Coordinates of C-alpha atoms in Angstrom, one line a residue:
X1 CA 20.2 9.6 -19.9
X2 CA 20.6 6.0 -21.0
X3 CA 18.6 3.8 -23.4
X4 CA 18.3 0.0 -23.2
X5 CA 16.7 -2.5 -25.5
X6 CA 14.0 -4.4 -23.5
X7 CA 12.9 -6.7 -26.4
X8 CA 14.0 -10.3 -26.5
X9 CA 14.8 -12.8 -23.9
X10 CA 18.0 -11.1 -22.5
X11 CA 18.6 -7.5 -21.6
X12 CA 22.1 -6.3 -22.2
X13 CA 23.9 -4.7 -19.3
X14 CA 25.3 -2.0 -21.6
X15 CA 23.0 0.7 -22.8
X16 CA 22.4 1.2 -26.5
X17 CA 23.0 4.9 -26.2
X18 CA 23.7 7.5 -23.4
X19 CA 24.0 11.2 -22.9
X20 CA 26.2 12.4 -20.0
X21 CA 25.5 15.6 -18.0
X22 CA 22.1 16.0 -19.8
X23 CA 21.3 19.2 -17.8
X24 CA 24.8 20.4 -17.4
X25 CA 27.4 19.5 -14.7
X26 CA 26.2 17.2 -12.0
X27 CA 22.5 18.2 -12.0
X28 CA 20.3 15.1 -11.6
X29 CA 17.7 14.1 -14.2
X30 CA 14.4 13.6 -12.3
X31 CA 12.0 12.8 -15.1
X32 CA 12.3 11.2 -18.6
X33 CA 9.5 10.4 -21.0
X34 CA 9.3 9.1 -24.6
X35 CA 7.1 10.6 -27.3
X36 CA 4.2 8.6 -28.7
X37 CA 6.2 7.4 -31.8
X38 CA 9.3 6.8 -29.7
X39 CA 11.6 9.1 -31.7
X40 CA 12.1 11.8 -29.1
X41 CA 12.8 11.9 -25.4
X42 CA 12.0 14.8 -23.0
X43 CA 13.9 15.2 -19.7
X44 CA 13.6 17.5 -16.7
X45 CA 15.7 18.3 -13.6
X46 CA 14.6 19.8 -10.3
X47 CA 17.8 22.0 -10.3
X48 CA 17.2 23.3 -13.8
X49 CA 14.5 25.7 -15.1
X50 CA 14.4 24.0 -18.5
X51 CA 12.9 21.0 -20.2
X52 CA 15.2 19.4 -22.8
X53 CA 14.2 17.5 -25.9
X54 CA 16.5 14.8 -27.3
X55 CA 16.6 12.7 -30.5
X56 CA 16.2 9.1 -29.3
X57 CA 17.1 7.6 -32.7
X58 CA 20.4 9.3 -33.0
X59 CA 21.1 8.8 -29.3
X60 CA 20.7 5.1 -29.8
X61 CA 23.0 5.1 -32.8
X62 CA 25.6 7.2 -31.1
X63 CA 25.5 9.9 -33.7
X64 CA 27.3 13.0 -32.5
X65 CA 28.5 11.5 -29.2
X66 CA 32.1 11.6 -30.4
X67 CA 31.8 15.4 -30.8
X68 CA 31.2 16.1 -27.1
X69 CA 32.7 19.2 -25.6
X70 CA 34.3 19.0 -22.2
X71 CA 34.1 22.0 -19.9
X72 CA 35.7 22.2 -16.5
X73 CA 36.4 18.5 -16.6
X74 CA 32.7 17.5 -16.7
X75 CA 31.3 15.3 -19.4
X76 CA 29.0 17.3 -21.6
X77 CA 29.9 20.6 -19.8
X78 CA 27.0 23.0 -19.3
X79 CA 24.6 22.4 -22.2
X80 CA 27.5 21.7 -24.6
X81 CA 25.7 18.8 -26.5
X82 CA 25.6 18.5 -30.2
X83 CA 22.5 19.9 -31.9
X84 CA 21.9 16.7 -33.7
X85 CA 20.9 15.0 -30.4
X86 CA 19.8 18.0 -28.3
X87 CA 16.9 19.3 -30.4
X88 CA 15.4 22.0 -28.2
X89 CA 15.5 23.6 -24.8
X90 CA 12.2 24.9 -23.3
X91 CA 12.9 27.9 -21.0
X92 CA 11.0 29.4 -18.1
X93 CA 10.1 26.2 -16.2
X94 CA 11.2 26.4 -12.5
X95 CA 10.9 23.1 -10.6
X96 CA 11.3 23.1 -6.9
X97 CA 10.8 19.3 -6.3
X98 CA 11.4 16.0 -8.0
X99 CA 7.7 15.4 -8.7
X100 CA 7.6 18.0 -11.5
X101 CA 7.0 16.3 -14.9
X102 CA 6.0 17.1 -18.4
X103 CA 4.2 15.5 -21.3
X104 CA 4.2 15.1 -25.1
X105 CA 1.1 15.8 -27.2
X106 CA -0.4 12.9 -29.1
X107 CA 1.3 14.0 -32.3
X108 CA 4.6 14.6 -30.5
X109 CA 4.9 18.2 -31.7
X110 CA 3.9 20.0 -28.5
X111 CA 5.2 19.8 -24.9
X112 CA 3.2 20.7 -21.9
X113 CA 4.9 21.4 -18.5
X114 CA 4.0 23.1 -15.2
X115 CA 5.9 25.6 -13.1
X116 CA 6.5 25.6 -9.3
X117 CA 5.7 28.4 -6.8
X118 CA 7.5 29.2 -3.6
X119 CA 5.7 28.3 -0.4
X120 CA 5.5 31.9 0.8
X121 CA 4.3 33.3 -2.5
X122 CA 0.5 32.9 -2.0
X123 CA -0.4 35.4 -4.7
X124 CA 1.6 33.7 -7.4
X125 CA 0.1 31.2 -9.8
X126 CA 1.3 27.8 -10.7
X127 CA 1.3 27.9 -14.5
X128 CA 0.9 25.4 -17.3
X129 CA 3.0 26.2 -20.3
X130 CA 2.9 24.8 -23.9
X131 CA 5.8 24.7 -26.2
X132 CA 5.8 24.1 -30.0
X133 CA 8.7 21.9 -31.1
X134 CA 10.5 22.8 -34.3
X135 CA 9.7 20.5 -37.2
X136 CA 12.4 17.9 -38.0
X137 CA 14.5 19.2 -40.9
X138 CA 15.3 16.8 -43.7
X139 CA 19.0 16.1 -44.2
X140 CA 20.0 17.3 -47.7
X141 CA 21.3 14.7 -50.1
X142 CA 24.8 15.2 -51.4
X143 CA 26.6 13.3 -54.2
X144 CA 30.1 14.9 -53.9
X145 CA 32.0 14.3 -50.7
X146 CA 30.9 15.5 -47.2
X147 CA 31.3 19.2 -47.7
X148 CA 27.5 20.0 -47.8
X149 CA 26.9 17.7 -44.8
X150 CA 29.6 19.3 -42.7
X151 CA 28.2 22.8 -43.4
X152 CA 24.7 21.6 -42.6
X153 CA 25.8 20.3 -39.2
X154 CA 27.7 23.5 -38.4
X155 CA 24.8 25.7 -39.3
X156 CA 22.2 23.8 -37.2
X157 CA 21.8 25.0 -33.6
X158 CA 19.7 23.8 -30.6
X159 CA 16.4 25.7 -30.6
X160 CA 15.7 27.8 -27.5
X161 CA 11.9 27.8 -27.1
X162 CA 9.6 30.2 -25.4
X163 CA 6.0 29.2 -24.4
X164 CA 3.3 29.7 -27.1
X165 CA 0.6 29.5 -24.4
X166 CA 0.6 30.1 -20.7
X167 CA -2.3 29.3 -18.3
X168 CA -2.7 30.3 -14.7
X169 CA -4.2 27.1 -13.2
X170 CA -3.4 27.1 -9.4
X171 CA -3.1 30.1 -7.1
X172 CA -0.3 29.7 -4.5
X173 CA 0.4 26.1 -5.6
X174 CA 2.8 24.3 -7.8
X175 CA 1.9 22.2 -10.8
X176 CA 3.5 18.8 -10.3
X177 CA 2.5 15.7 -12.4
X178 CA 1.3 16.4 -16.0
X179 CA -0.2 13.7 -18.3
X180 CA -1.5 14.2 -21.9
X181 CA -3.6 11.2 -22.9
X182 CA -2.8 10.1 -26.4
X183 CA -6.3 8.7 -27.3
X184 CA -8.6 11.0 -25.3
X185 CA -6.5 14.1 -26.1
X186 CA -7.0 15.5 -22.6
X187 CA -4.5 16.9 -20.1
X188 CA -4.7 16.0 -16.5
X189 CA -2.4 17.6 -13.9
X190 CA -2.0 17.6 -10.2
X191 CA -1.1 20.5 -7.9
X192 CA 0.6 20.8 -4.6
X193 CA -2.6 21.8 -2.8
X194 CA -4.1 18.3 -3.5
X195 CA -6.3 19.0 -6.5
X196 CA -6.4 17.4 -9.9
X197 CA -7.7 19.3 -12.9
X198 CA -8.5 18.1 -16.5
X199 CA -8.3 20.3 -19.6
X200 CA -10.2 19.2 -22.7
X201 CA -11.6 20.6 -26.0
X202 CA -15.1 19.7 -27.1
X203 CA -14.0 19.5 -30.7
X204 CA -10.6 17.7 -30.4
X205 CA -11.1 15.6 -27.3
X206 CA -13.1 12.4 -27.1
X207 CA -15.0 10.8 -24.1
X208 CA -13.2 11.2 -20.8
X209 CA -14.2 14.5 -19.1
X210 CA -16.6 15.4 -21.9
X211 CA -19.2 12.8 -20.8
X212 CA -20.0 14.2 -17.3
X213 CA -19.5 17.8 -18.5
X214 CA -22.2 17.3 -21.2
X215 CA -24.9 16.6 -18.6
X216 CA -26.8 19.7 -17.8
X217 CA -28.5 20.4 -14.5
X218 CA -32.1 19.6 -14.5
X219 CA -34.2 22.8 -14.3
X220 CA -36.9 22.9 -11.7
X221 CA -40.4 23.7 -12.8
X222 CA -43.2 25.5 -10.9
X223 CA -45.0 22.3 -9.8
X224 CA -41.8 20.9 -8.2
X225 CA -41.2 24.1 -6.3
X226 CA -44.8 24.0 -5.0
X227 CA -44.6 20.4 -3.8
X228 CA -41.2 21.1 -2.2
X229 CA -42.6 24.1 -0.3
X230 CA -45.4 21.9 1.1
X231 CA -43.2 19.0 2.0
X232 CA -42.7 18.3 5.7
X233 CA -39.5 19.1 7.4
X234 CA -36.8 16.5 6.9
X235 CA -38.5 15.0 3.8
X236 CA -36.5 13.9 0.8
X237 CA -38.4 16.3 -1.3
X238 CA -36.5 19.2 0.3
X239 CA -33.2 17.9 -1.1
X240 CA -32.2 19.4 -4.5
X241 CA -29.2 18.8 -6.7
X242 CA -28.0 22.3 -5.9
X243 CA -28.3 22.1 -2.1
X244 CA -25.2 21.8 0.0
X245 CA -26.3 18.7 1.9
X246 CA -28.2 16.8 -0.8
X247 CA -27.5 13.4 0.8
X248 CA -30.0 10.8 1.7
X249 CA -28.7 8.6 4.6
X250 CA -29.9 5.1 4.1
X251 CA -29.6 2.4 6.9
X252 CA -26.7 0.7 5.1
X253 CA -24.7 3.9 5.3
X254 CA -24.6 3.9 9.1
X255 CA -21.5 2.2 10.7
X256 CA -23.9 -0.2 12.5
X257 CA -25.1 -1.7 9.2
X258 CA -21.9 -1.6 7.2
X259 CA -20.5 -4.9 6.0
X260 CA -17.0 -5.7 7.0
X261 CA -14.5 -5.7 4.1
X262 CA -13.9 -9.1 2.6
X263 CA -10.8 -10.7 3.9
X264 CA -8.0 -11.5 1.5
X265 CA -6.3 -14.8 1.1
X266 CA -3.3 -13.8 3.2
X267 CA -5.6 -12.5 6.0
X268 CA -7.6 -15.7 6.1
X269 CA -4.4 -17.8 6.3
X270 CA -3.0 -15.7 9.1
X271 CA -6.3 -15.9 11.1
X272 CA -6.4 -19.7 10.7
X273 CA -3.0 -20.0 12.4
X274 CA -4.1 -17.8 15.3
X275 CA -5.6 -20.1 18.0
X276 CA -7.4 -17.3 19.7
X277 CA -9.3 -16.1 16.6
X278 CA -10.1 -19.6 15.4
X279 CA -10.8 -21.0 19.0
X280 CA -8.8 -24.1 18.0
X281 CA -9.1 -26.9 20.6
X282 CA -5.9 -28.5 22.0
X283 CA -4.7 -31.4 19.8
X284 CA -4.8 -34.9 21.3
X285 CA -1.7 -36.0 23.2
X286 CA 0.6 -38.5 21.5
X287 CA 3.4 -40.5 23.1
X288 CA 2.2 -40.7 26.8
X289 CA 0.8 -38.3 29.3
X290 CA 1.7 -34.7 28.6
X291 CA 3.2 -33.1 31.7
X292 CA 4.7 -29.7 31.7
X293 CA 5.3 -27.6 28.5
X294 CA 8.0 -27.1 26.0
X295 CA 10.6 -29.9 26.1
X296 CA 8.7 -31.8 28.8
X297 CA 5.6 -32.2 26.6
X298 CA 4.6 -35.7 25.6
X299 CA 6.5 -37.4 28.4
X300 CA 4.8 -40.2 30.5
X301 CA 4.1 -39.5 34.1
X302 CA 6.5 -42.2 35.3
X303 CA 9.3 -40.6 33.3
X304 CA 8.5 -37.2 34.6
X305 CA 8.7 -38.3 38.2
X306 CA 12.0 -40.1 37.7
X307 CA 13.5 -37.1 35.9
X308 CA 12.1 -34.5 38.4
X309 CA 13.3 -36.3 41.5
X310 CA 16.7 -37.2 39.9
X311 CA 16.2 -40.8 41.1
X312 CA 18.8 -42.3 38.8
X313 CA 21.7 -40.0 39.7
X314 CA 20.9 -39.8 43.5
X315 CA 22.9 -42.7 44.9
X316 CA 22.0 -41.9 48.6
X317 CA 18.6 -43.6 48.1
X318 CA 20.1 -47.0 47.4
X319 CA 20.0 -49.5 50.3
X320 CA 17.4 -47.5 52.4
X321 CA 14.0 -48.7 53.6
X322 CA 11.3 -46.3 52.4
X323 CA 9.2 -47.2 55.4
X324 CA 11.7 -45.7 57.7
X325 CA 11.4 -42.4 55.9
X326 CA 7.6 -42.5 56.2
X327 CA 7.7 -43.2 59.9
X328 CA 9.5 -40.0 60.5
X329 CA 6.3 -38.1 59.8
X330 CA 4.4 -40.1 62.4
X331 CA 6.7 -39.7 65.4
X332 CA 4.8 -38.2 68.4
X333 CA 1.5 -38.5 66.6
X334 CA -1.2 -41.1 66.9
X335 CA -4.4 -41.0 64.8
X336 CA -6.1 -44.2 66.2
X337 CA -5.0 -44.3 69.9
X338 CA -8.0 -42.3 71.0
X339 CA -10.4 -45.0 70.0
X340 CA -8.8 -47.5 72.4
X341 CA -8.2 -45.3 75.5
X342 CA -9.8 -47.1 78.7
X343 CA -12.7 -49.6 78.9
X344 CA -15.6 -47.3 78.1
X345 CA -19.0 -48.8 77.3
X346 CA -21.2 -46.7 75.1
X347 CA -24.9 -47.6 74.5
X348 CA -25.5 -47.1 70.9
X349 CA -29.2 -48.2 70.9
X350 CA -31.7 -49.2 73.6
X351 CA -33.7 -51.7 71.5
X352 CA -32.9 -54.0 68.7
X353 CA -34.6 -53.9 65.4
X354 CA -36.6 -57.0 66.2
X355 CA -38.0 -55.5 69.4
X356 CA -39.1 -52.4 67.6
X357 CA -40.9 -54.5 64.9
X358 CA -42.8 -56.5 67.6
X359 CA -44.1 -53.3 69.2
X360 CA -45.4 -52.0 65.9
X361 CA -47.5 -55.1 65.0
X362 CA -50.4 -54.7 67.5
X363 CA -50.8 -51.0 66.6
X364 CA -51.4 -52.0 62.9
X365 CA -54.0 -54.6 63.9
X366 CA -56.0 -52.1 66.0
X367 CA -56.1 -49.6 63.2
X368 CA -57.4 -52.1 60.8
X369 CA -60.2 -53.4 63.2

């Protein structure tokens, strides 16, 4: 366990105080929390059935760290920490995972922690245990030497605490996270079966869970029962607060009428860049006719023909007549010779336009007469 000073502009790389092998040997520390006044620290390990309470002030000052005992070559050994820093050890708290926590009471004198249950033990209960911490003893004042102080240190021992209260809160489930609110004075804890429970006292707790719990269920009178009995099937009058399906489905509750969630700023920016979602038209071409894609985009048509035919590097074209190349495609073929074959006379019309007009004139006069 290490403590740093987070106040000020710079945070030192070296901790103000540290405790090595807090739970003995190489057992990891999975949870650490300060008390409300910041004078004590509580720690827990998933490989240890204990919760340990430390003096944060003396740990920061380094008091007693020079008197560490080393056992089997491990710093701190197995619980061999000076009593001036390790104030108490709470026993009987098995933890099977790293999510197990604990909490201080608002006054810092009580600790609340949960226990874990094996998966196969369906009949066992996950328990919530409370431990009362020993009051901090005042150091005796001495005027002559350090004899009294030395005897005081030697006589003090780390307190081994048993729970003062045990509650069975979850059958076949482990108690994981525990939180004790300092202002509401209420305890909230989660269990491995996915439930969250809140403990409160009507005299000591304030607000929080007391507000909904104070509301009583409205009692039904005789008139309401009579109207409900005569209500048609499917009417809202049949729904009561105690019925299992006391839900009124409104049109907005159906998926058809639900409003889509509002898009965030990042979502809008991503949609603007997508040409399919925004239906963005193609931008105007700059720098000539756009032919091809990729590197060929923005090249004029003349440049594209020259580059595609490799006209510059092909030296065989120089000195040749292009008409000779075109005549190769017309050898043995004639598209206009059929129009001049033989001396054939074709009558396209028997009368001229003037003759037809002369024939039409007397017919018009006879009609008018």
